[in-house]
Short mmCIF file of C-alpha atoms in Angstrom, two decimals:
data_model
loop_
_atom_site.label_atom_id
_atom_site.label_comp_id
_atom_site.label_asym_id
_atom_site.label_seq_id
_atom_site.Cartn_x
_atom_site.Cartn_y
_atom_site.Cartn_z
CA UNK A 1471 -11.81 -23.57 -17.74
CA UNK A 1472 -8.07 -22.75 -18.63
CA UNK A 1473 -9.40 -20.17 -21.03
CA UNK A 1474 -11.93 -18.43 -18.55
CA UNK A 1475 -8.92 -18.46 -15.72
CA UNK A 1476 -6.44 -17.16 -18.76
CA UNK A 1477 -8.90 -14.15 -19.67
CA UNK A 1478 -9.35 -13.34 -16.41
CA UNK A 1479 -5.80 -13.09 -15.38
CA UNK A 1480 -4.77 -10.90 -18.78
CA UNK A 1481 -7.71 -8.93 -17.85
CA UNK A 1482 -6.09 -8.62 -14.05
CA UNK A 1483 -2.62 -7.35 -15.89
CA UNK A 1484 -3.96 -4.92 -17.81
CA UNK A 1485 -6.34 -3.61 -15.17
CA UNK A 1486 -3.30 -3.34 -12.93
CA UNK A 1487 -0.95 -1.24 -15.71
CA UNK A 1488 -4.21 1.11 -16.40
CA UNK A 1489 -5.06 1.84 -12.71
CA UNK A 1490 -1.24 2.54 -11.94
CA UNK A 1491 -1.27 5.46 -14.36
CA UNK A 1492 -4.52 6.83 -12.69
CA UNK A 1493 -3.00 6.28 -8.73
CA UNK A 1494 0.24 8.34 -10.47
CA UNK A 1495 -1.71 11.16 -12.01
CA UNK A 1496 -3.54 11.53 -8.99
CA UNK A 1497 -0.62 11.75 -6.96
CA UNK A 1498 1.22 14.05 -9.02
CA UNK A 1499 -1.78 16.48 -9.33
CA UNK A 1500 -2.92 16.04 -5.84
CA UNK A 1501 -2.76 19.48 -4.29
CA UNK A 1502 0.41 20.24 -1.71
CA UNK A 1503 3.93 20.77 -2.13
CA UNK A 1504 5.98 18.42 -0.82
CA UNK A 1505 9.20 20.64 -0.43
CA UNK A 1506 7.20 22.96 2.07
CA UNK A 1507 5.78 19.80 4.03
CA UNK A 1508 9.42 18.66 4.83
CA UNK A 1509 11.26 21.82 5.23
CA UNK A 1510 8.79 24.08 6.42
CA UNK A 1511 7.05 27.23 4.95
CA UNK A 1512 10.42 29.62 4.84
CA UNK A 1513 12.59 27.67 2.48
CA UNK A 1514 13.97 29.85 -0.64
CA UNK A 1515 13.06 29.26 -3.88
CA UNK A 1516 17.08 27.92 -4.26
CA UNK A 1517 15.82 25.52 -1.67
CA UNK A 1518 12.85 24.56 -2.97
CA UNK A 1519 14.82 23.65 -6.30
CA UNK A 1520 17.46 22.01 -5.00
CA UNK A 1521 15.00 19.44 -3.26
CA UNK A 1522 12.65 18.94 -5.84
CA UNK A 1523 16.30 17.95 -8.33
CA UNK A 1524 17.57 15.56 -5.40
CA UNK A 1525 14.29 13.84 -5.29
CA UNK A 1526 13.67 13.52 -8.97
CA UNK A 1527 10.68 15.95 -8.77
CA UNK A 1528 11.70 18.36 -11.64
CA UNK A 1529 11.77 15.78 -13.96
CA UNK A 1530 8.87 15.22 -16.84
CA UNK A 1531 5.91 12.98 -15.25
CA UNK A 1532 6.39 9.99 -17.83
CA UNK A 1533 10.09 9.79 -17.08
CA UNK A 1534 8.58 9.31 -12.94
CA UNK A 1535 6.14 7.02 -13.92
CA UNK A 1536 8.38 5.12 -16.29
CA UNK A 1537 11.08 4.97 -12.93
CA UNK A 1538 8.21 4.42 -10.68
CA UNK A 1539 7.33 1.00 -12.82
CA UNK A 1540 10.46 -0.16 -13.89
CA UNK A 1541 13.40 1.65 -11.40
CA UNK A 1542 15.82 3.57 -12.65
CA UNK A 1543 19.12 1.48 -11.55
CA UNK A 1544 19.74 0.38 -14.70
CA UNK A 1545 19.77 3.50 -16.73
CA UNK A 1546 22.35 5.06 -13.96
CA UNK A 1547 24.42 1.96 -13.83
CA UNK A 1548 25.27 2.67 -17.72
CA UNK A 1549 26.01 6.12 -17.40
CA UNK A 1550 28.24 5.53 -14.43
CA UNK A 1551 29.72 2.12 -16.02
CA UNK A 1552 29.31 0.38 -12.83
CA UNK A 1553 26.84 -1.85 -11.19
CA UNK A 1554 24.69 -0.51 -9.01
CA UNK A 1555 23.21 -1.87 -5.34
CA UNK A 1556 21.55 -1.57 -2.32
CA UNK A 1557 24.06 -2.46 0.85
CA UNK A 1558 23.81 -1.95 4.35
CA UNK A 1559 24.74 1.06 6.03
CA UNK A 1560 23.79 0.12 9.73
CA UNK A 1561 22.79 -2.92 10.91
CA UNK A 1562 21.51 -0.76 14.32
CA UNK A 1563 19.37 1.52 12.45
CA UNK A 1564 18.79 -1.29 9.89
CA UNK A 1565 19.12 1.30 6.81
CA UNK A 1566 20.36 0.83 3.74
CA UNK A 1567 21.81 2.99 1.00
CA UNK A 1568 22.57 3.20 -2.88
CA UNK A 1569 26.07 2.63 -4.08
CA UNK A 1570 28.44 1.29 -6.70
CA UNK A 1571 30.09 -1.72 -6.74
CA UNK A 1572 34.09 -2.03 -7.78
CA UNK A 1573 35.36 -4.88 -9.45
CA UNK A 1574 36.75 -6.09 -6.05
CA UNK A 1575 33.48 -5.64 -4.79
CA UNK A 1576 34.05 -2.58 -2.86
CA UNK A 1577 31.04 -0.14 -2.51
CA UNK A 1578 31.78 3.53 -3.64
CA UNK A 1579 30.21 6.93 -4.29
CA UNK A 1580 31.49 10.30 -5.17
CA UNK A 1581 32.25 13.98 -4.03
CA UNK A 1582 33.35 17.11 -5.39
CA UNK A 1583 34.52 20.25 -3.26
CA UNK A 1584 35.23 22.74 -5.64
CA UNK A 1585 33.75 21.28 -9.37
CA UNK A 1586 37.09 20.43 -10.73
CA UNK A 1587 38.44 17.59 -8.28
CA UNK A 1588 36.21 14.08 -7.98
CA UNK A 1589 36.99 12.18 -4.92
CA UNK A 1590 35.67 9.08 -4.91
CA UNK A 1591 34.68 7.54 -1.37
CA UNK A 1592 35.37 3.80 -0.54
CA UNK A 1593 33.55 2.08 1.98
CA UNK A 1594 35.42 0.32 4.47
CA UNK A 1595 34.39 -3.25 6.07
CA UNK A 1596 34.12 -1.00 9.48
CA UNK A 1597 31.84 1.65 7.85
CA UNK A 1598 34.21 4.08 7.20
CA UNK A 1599 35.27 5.47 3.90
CA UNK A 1600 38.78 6.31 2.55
CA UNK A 1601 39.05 9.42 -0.20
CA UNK A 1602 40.57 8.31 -2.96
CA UNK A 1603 41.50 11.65 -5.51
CA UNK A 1604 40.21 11.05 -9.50
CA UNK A 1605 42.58 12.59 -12.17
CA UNK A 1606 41.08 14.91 -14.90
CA UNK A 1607 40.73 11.74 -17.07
CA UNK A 1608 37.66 10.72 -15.53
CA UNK A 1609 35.77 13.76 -16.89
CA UNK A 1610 33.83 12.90 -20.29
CA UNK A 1611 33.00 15.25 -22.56
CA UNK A 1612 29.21 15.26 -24.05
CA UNK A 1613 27.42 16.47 -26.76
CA UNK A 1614 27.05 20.02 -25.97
CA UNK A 1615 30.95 20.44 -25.35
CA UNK A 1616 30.71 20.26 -21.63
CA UNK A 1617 32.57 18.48 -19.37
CA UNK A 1618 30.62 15.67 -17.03
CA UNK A 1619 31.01 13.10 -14.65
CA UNK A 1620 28.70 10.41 -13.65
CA UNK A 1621 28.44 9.12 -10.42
CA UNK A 1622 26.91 8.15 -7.11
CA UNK A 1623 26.65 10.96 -4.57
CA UNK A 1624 26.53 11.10 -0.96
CA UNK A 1625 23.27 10.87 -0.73
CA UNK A 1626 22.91 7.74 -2.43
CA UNK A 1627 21.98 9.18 -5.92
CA UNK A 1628 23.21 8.73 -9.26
CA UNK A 1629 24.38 12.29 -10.28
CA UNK A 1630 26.25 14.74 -12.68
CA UNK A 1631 28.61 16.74 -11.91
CA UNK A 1632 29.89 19.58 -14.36
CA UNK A 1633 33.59 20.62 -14.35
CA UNK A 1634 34.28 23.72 -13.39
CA UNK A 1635 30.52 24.68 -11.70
CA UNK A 1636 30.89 26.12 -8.61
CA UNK A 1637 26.99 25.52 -8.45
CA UNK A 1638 26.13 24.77 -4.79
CA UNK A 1639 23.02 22.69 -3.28
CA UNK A 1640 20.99 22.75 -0.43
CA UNK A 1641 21.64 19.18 1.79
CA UNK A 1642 19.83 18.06 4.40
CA UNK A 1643 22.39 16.85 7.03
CA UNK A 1644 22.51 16.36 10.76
CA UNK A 1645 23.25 20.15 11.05
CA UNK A 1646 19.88 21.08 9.41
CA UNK A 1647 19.54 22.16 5.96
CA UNK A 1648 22.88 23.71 4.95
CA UNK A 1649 24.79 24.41 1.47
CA UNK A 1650 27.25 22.55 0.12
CA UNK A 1651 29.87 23.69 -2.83
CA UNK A 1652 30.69 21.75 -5.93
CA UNK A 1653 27.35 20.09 -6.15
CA UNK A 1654 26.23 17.86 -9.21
CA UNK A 1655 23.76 19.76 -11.79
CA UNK A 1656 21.81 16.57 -12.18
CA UNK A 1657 20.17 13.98 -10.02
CA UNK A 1658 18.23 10.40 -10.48
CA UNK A 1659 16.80 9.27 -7.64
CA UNK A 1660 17.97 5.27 -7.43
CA UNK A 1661 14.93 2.57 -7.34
CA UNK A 1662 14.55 -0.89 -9.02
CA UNK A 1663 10.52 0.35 -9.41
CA UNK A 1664 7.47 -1.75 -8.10
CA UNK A 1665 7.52 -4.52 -11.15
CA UNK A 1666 10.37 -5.49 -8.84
CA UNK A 1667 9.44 -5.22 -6.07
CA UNK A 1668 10.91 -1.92 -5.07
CA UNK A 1669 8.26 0.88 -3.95
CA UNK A 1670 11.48 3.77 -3.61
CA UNK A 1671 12.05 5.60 -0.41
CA UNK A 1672 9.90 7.66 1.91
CA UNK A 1673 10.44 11.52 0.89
CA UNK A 1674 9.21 12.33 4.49
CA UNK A 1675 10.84 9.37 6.69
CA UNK A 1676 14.03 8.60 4.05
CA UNK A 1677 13.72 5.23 4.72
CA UNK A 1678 12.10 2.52 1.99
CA UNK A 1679 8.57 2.88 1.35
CA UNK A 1680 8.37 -1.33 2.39
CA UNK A 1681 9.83 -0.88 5.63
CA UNK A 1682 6.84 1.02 7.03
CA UNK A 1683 4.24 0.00 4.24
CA UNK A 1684 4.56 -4.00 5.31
CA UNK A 1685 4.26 -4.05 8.66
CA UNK A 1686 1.14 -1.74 8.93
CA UNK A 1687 -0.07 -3.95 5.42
CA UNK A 1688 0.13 -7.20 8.19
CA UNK A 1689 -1.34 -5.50 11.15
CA UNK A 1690 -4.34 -4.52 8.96
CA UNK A 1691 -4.72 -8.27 7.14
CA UNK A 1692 -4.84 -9.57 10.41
CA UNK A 1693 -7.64 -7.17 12.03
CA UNK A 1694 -9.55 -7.62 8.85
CA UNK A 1695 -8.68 -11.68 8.59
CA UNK A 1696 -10.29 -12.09 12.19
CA UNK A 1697 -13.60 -10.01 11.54
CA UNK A 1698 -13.49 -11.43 8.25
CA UNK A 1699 -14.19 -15.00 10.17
CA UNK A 1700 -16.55 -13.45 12.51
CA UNK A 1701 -18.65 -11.55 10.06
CA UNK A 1702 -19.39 -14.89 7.15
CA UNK A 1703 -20.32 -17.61 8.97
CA UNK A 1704 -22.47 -15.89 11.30
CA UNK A 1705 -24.04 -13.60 8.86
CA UNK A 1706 -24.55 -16.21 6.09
CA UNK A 1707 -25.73 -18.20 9.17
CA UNK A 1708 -28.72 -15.40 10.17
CA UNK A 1709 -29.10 -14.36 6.49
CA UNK A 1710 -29.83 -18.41 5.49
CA UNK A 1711 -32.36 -18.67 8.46
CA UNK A 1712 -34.19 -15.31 8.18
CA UNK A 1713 -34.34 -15.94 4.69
CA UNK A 1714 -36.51 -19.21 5.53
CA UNK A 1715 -38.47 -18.08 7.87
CA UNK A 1716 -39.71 -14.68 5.97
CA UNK A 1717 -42.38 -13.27 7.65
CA UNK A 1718 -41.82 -14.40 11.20
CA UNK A 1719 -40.36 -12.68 14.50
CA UNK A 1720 -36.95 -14.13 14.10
CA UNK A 1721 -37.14 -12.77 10.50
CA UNK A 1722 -37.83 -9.09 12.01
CA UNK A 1723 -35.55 -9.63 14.82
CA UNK A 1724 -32.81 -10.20 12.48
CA UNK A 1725 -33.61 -7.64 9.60
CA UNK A 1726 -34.55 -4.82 12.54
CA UNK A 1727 -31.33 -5.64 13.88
CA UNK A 1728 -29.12 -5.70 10.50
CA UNK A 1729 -30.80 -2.56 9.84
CA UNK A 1730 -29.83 -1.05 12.71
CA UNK A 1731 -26.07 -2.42 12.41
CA UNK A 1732 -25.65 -0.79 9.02
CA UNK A 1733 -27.21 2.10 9.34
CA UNK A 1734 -24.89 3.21 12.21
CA UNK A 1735 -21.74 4.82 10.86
CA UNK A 1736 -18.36 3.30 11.86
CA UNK A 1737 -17.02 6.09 14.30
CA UNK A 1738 -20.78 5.92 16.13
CA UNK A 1739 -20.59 2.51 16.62
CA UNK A 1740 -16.80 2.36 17.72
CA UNK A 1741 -17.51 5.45 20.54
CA UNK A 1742 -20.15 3.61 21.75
CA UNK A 1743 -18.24 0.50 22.12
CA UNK A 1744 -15.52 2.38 24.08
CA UNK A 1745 -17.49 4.06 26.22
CA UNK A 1746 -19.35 0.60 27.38
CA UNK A 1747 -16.47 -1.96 27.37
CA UNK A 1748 -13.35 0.92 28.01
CA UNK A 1749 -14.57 3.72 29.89
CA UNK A 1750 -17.48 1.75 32.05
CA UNK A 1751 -16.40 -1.86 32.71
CA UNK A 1752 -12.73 -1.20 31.86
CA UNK A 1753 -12.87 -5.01 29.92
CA UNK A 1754 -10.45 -3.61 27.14
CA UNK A 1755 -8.52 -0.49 26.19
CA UNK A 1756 -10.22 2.07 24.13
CA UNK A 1757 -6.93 2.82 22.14
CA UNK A 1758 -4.37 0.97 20.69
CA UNK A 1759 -0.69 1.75 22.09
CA UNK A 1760 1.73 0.26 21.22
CA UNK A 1761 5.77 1.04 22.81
CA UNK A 1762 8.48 0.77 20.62
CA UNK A 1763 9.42 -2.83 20.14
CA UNK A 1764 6.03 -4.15 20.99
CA UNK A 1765 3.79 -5.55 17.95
CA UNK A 1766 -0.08 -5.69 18.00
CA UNK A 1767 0.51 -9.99 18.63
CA UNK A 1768 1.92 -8.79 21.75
CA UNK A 1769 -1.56 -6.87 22.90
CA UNK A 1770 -4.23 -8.96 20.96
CA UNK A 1771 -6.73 -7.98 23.54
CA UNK A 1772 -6.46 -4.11 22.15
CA UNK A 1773 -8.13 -6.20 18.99
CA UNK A 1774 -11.34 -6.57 20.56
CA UNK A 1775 -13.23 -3.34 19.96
CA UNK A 1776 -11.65 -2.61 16.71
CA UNK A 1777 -12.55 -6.21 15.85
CA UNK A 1778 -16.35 -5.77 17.55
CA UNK A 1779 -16.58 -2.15 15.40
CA UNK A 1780 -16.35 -4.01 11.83
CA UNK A 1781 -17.83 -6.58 12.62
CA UNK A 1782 -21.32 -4.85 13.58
CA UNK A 1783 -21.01 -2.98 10.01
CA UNK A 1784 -20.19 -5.93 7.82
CA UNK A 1785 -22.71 -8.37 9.44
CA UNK A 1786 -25.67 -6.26 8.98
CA UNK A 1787 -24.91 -6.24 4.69
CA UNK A 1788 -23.94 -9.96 4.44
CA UNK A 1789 -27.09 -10.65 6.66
CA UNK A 1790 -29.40 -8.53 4.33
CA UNK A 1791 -27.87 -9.82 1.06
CA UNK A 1792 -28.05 -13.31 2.27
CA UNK A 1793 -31.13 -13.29 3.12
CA UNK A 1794 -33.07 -11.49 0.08
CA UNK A 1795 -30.70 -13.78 -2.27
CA UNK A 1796 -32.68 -17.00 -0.11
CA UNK A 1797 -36.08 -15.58 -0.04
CA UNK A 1798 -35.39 -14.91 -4.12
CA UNK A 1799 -34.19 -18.53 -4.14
CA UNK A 1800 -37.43 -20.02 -2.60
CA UNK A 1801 -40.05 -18.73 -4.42
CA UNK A 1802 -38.59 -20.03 -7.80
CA UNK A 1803 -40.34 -22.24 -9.78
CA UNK A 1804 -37.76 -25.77 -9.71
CA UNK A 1805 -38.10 -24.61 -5.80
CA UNK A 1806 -41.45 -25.28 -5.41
CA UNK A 1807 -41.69 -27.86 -7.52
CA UNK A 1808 -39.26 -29.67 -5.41
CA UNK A 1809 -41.95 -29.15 -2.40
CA UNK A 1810 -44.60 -30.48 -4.70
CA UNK A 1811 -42.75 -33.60 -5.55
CA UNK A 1812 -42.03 -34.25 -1.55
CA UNK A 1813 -38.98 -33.75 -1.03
CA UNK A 1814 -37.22 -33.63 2.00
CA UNK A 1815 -37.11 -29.67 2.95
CA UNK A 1816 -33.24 -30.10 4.20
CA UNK A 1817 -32.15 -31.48 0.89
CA UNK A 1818 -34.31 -29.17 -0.66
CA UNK A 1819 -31.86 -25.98 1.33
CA UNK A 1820 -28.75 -27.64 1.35
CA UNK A 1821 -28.79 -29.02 -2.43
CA UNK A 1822 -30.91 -27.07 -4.42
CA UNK A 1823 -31.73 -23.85 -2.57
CA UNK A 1824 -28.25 -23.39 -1.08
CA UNK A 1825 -26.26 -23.01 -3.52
CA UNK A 1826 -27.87 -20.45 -5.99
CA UNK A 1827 -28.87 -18.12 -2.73
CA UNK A 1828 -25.18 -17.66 -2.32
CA UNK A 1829 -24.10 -16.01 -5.69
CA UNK A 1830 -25.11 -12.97 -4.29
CA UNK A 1831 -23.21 -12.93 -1.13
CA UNK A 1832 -20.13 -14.04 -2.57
CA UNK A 1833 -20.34 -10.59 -4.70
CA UNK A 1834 -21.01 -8.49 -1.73
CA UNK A 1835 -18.37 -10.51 0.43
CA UNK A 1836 -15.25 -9.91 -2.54
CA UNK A 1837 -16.28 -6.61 -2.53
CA UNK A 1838 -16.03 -6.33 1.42
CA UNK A 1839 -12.96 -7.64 1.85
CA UNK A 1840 -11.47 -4.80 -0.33
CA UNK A 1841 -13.26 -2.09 2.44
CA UNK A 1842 -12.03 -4.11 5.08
CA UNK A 1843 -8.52 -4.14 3.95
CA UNK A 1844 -8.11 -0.45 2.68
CA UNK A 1845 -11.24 1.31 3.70
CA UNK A 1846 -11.02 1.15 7.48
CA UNK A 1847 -9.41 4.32 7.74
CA UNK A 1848 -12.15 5.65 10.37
CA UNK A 1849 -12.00 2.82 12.39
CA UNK A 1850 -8.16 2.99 12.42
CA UNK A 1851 -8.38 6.34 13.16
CA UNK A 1852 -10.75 5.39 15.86
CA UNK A 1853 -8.69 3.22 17.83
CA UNK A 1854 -5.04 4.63 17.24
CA UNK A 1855 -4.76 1.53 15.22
CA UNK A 1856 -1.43 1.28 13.25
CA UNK A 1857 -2.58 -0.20 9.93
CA UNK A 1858 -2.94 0.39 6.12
CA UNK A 1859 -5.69 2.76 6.52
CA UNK A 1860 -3.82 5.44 8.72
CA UNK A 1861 -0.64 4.47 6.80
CA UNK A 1862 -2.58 6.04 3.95
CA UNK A 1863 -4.33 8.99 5.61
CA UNK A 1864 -0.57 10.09 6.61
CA UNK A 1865 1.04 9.92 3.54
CA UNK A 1866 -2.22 11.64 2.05
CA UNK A 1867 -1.44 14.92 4.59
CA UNK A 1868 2.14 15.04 3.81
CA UNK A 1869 1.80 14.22 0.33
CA UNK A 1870 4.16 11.30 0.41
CA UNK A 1871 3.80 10.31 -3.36
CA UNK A 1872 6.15 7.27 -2.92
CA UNK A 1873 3.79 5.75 -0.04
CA UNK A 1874 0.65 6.95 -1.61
CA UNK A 1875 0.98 5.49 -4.74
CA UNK A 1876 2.62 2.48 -3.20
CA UNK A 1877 -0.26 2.12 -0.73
CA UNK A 1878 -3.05 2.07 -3.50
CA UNK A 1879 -1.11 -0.15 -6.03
CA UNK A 1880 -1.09 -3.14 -3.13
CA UNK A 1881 -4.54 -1.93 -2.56
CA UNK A 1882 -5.22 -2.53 -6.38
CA UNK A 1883 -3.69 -5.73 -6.34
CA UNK A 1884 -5.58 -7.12 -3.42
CA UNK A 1885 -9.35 -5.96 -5.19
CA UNK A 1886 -8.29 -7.57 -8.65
CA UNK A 1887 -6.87 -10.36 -6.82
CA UNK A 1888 -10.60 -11.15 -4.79
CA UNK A 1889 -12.52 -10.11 -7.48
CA UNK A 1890 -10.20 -12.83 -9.22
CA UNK A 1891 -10.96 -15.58 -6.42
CA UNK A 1892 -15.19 -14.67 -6.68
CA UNK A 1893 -14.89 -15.49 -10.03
CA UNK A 1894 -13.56 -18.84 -9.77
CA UNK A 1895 -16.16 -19.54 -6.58
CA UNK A 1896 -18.77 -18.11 -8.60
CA UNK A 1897 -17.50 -21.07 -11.47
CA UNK A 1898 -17.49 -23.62 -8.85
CA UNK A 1899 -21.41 -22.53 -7.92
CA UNK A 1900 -22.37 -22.10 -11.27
CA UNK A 1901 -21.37 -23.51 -14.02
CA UNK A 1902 -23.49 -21.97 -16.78
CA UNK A 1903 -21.01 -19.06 -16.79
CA UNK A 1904 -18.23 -21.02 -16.33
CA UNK A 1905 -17.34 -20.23 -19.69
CA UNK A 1906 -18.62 -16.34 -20.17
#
């Protein structure tokens, strides 16, 4: 059993490593350009360039992938011979930034006005930071002969500047896009990368990709968590007893019906819903708003129809599963001879019949819960609901590649991770491939 758990949990790894290259080369090659879809369709080419370098986009695609996976802090934090960290820039707007750490502990970055003076900027316990001039010592000379410096800039970026480059940049400030003299040549984007835990920063929202990506991850676990409780018992329920009674009118009432449910696309069945229960009897709202401040535990009864709309699709395929897995089940051979032999027809269900007729639900169910965690985008969509699904849909528009990719790799994780848990229950329910 260690072995089989042990296979299956290398086998998880390695699916996880293969599937992040795919989610980044789709990303990367996904049509759009991401400069335009933040700064608007009259930027320069100067413009353009000067965002793709602060964002890291200019840079070879293994180099992103490699910072994407494993951050990047580390490399900067030797060229600038300083440690590196995150620290809190205002506790209001809870946002954080990127800057180095003194010996004293004092958080720093860097500035240069004219390419030949380096002022380095010390934060203050109030905020504020005091400009401390560099000497021409600080400069280092590299291979090529030229002079650089290494450091954090305003922006929270590890950066090079080149002495004597009057080179300027395009900034996004609170003035709008402007220019700005005595800007660095180079740029890496800071991030510790997802293997800890760090899925970068928004390139459309500049704030961290986990900020916005957990709370609409939650909202989403708990819609699907509460149809996922609806939908199994019930449907295994109706499945199991239309199943035993093949033939008859509760068998056709129930397969008519499941037929019916899962047939009906998602956005047919949610309309409907909202014009009966929203628009008619006024029981629940149609949409899902939601003021600032105010999380969907506040409202749970703008659950209802969301809830009612997946749970419709999903019970009709558990329902029809279950049920041809049980009418497979008894018409087997050991099942009949069972009957023969006189036994009781409830031990016969619950300890023979049972237990094989479920294999093939459990499949259908693992496989379910992946849709109902990622691929209720419609429904979401539906309702106004602020989960995963829309999460992705908006990065998708704006091509957001940090929130993309970081959306699908938790998406990843969750499939391997059920598809992990189905085949443990399927252990527990068989045991001849316990081993396999």
């Amino acid at each position: 059993m260690i072995a089989f758990l042990l296979r299956r949990v290398l086998l998880l790894i390695v699916t996880l490593f293969v599937v992040s290259a795919v989610i980044f080369a789709i990303s990367e090659l996904a049509p759009g350009n991401i400069a335009i879809n933040v700064l608007g369709n009259t930027i320069t080419p100067e413009q353009e360039a000067s965002f793709n370098a602060q964002h890291g986009l200019d840079q070879p695609a293994l180099d992103r992938y490699l910072r994407w996976m494993i951050g990047s802090d580390w490399q900067a934090a030797r060229l600038i011979g300083a440690p590196l960290d995150r620290i809190v820039e205002s506790a209001e707007l809870n946002r954080t930034g990127w800057w180095a750490i003194a010996e004293d502990g004092t958080p720093f970055r860097h500035r240069s006005d004219d390419g030949e003076t380096m002022l380095r900027l010390d934060r203050q316990p109030d905020g504020t930071t005091v400009e401390v001039p560099l000497g021409p010592e600080v400069w280092q000379t590299n291979e090529d002969g030229i002079d650089v410096f290494w450091g954090v800039d305003t922006g929270g970026r590890a950066a090079m500047w080149v002495r004597g480059s009057d080179q300027a940049s395009w900034v996004l400030t609170m003035a709008g896009w402007t220019s700005q003299a005595g800007a660095p040549r180079a740029y890496i984007p800071l991030q510790k990368g997802i293997l800890r835990g760090d899925f970068g920063v928004s390139i459309i929202t500049k704030r961290p990709v986990a900020e916005t990506l957990i709370p609409r991850l939650i909202n989403t676990l708990f819609l699907a968590g509460i149809a996922f409780v609806l939908i199994m018992p019930i449907a295994l329920a109706a499945g199991i007893i239309a199943g035993l009674n093949q033939g008859r009118p509760i068998d056709r009432v129930l397969s008519v019906s499941s037929l019916v449910a899962t047939s009906t696309p998602e956005f047919a069945s949610g309309v409907f819903l909202i014009l009966i229960f929203a628009v008619w009897l006024g029981w629940f709202p149609g949409a899902v708003v939601l003021p600032s401040g105010v999380s969907i535990f506040d409202r749970p009864q703008a659950l209802v129809l969301p809830v009612l709309t997946l749970t419709l699709i999903e019970l009709g395929y558990v329902l029809r599963v279950t049920r041809a897995s049980m009418v497979e089940v008894m018409q087997t051979n050991y099942i009949r001879t069972a009957i023969l032999k006189g036994l009781p027809y409830r031990r016969i269900v619950l300890r023979h019949a049972l237990r094989n007729a479920l294999l093939a639900p459990i499949t259908v169910i693992m496989l379910h819960v992946n849709w109902l965690i990622g691929g209720i985008v419609v429904v979401e969509a539906l309702f106004g609901f602020p989960g995963l699904g829309r999460f992705i849909l908006d990065a998708a528009l704006t091509k957001d590649v940090f929130a993309i990719e970081a959306a699908a790799m938790v998406l990843v994780v969750i499939a391997v991770t059920t598809q992990l848990i189905a085949d443990l229950i399927y252990v527990y329910l068989n045991p001849r491939i316990r081993f396999t």
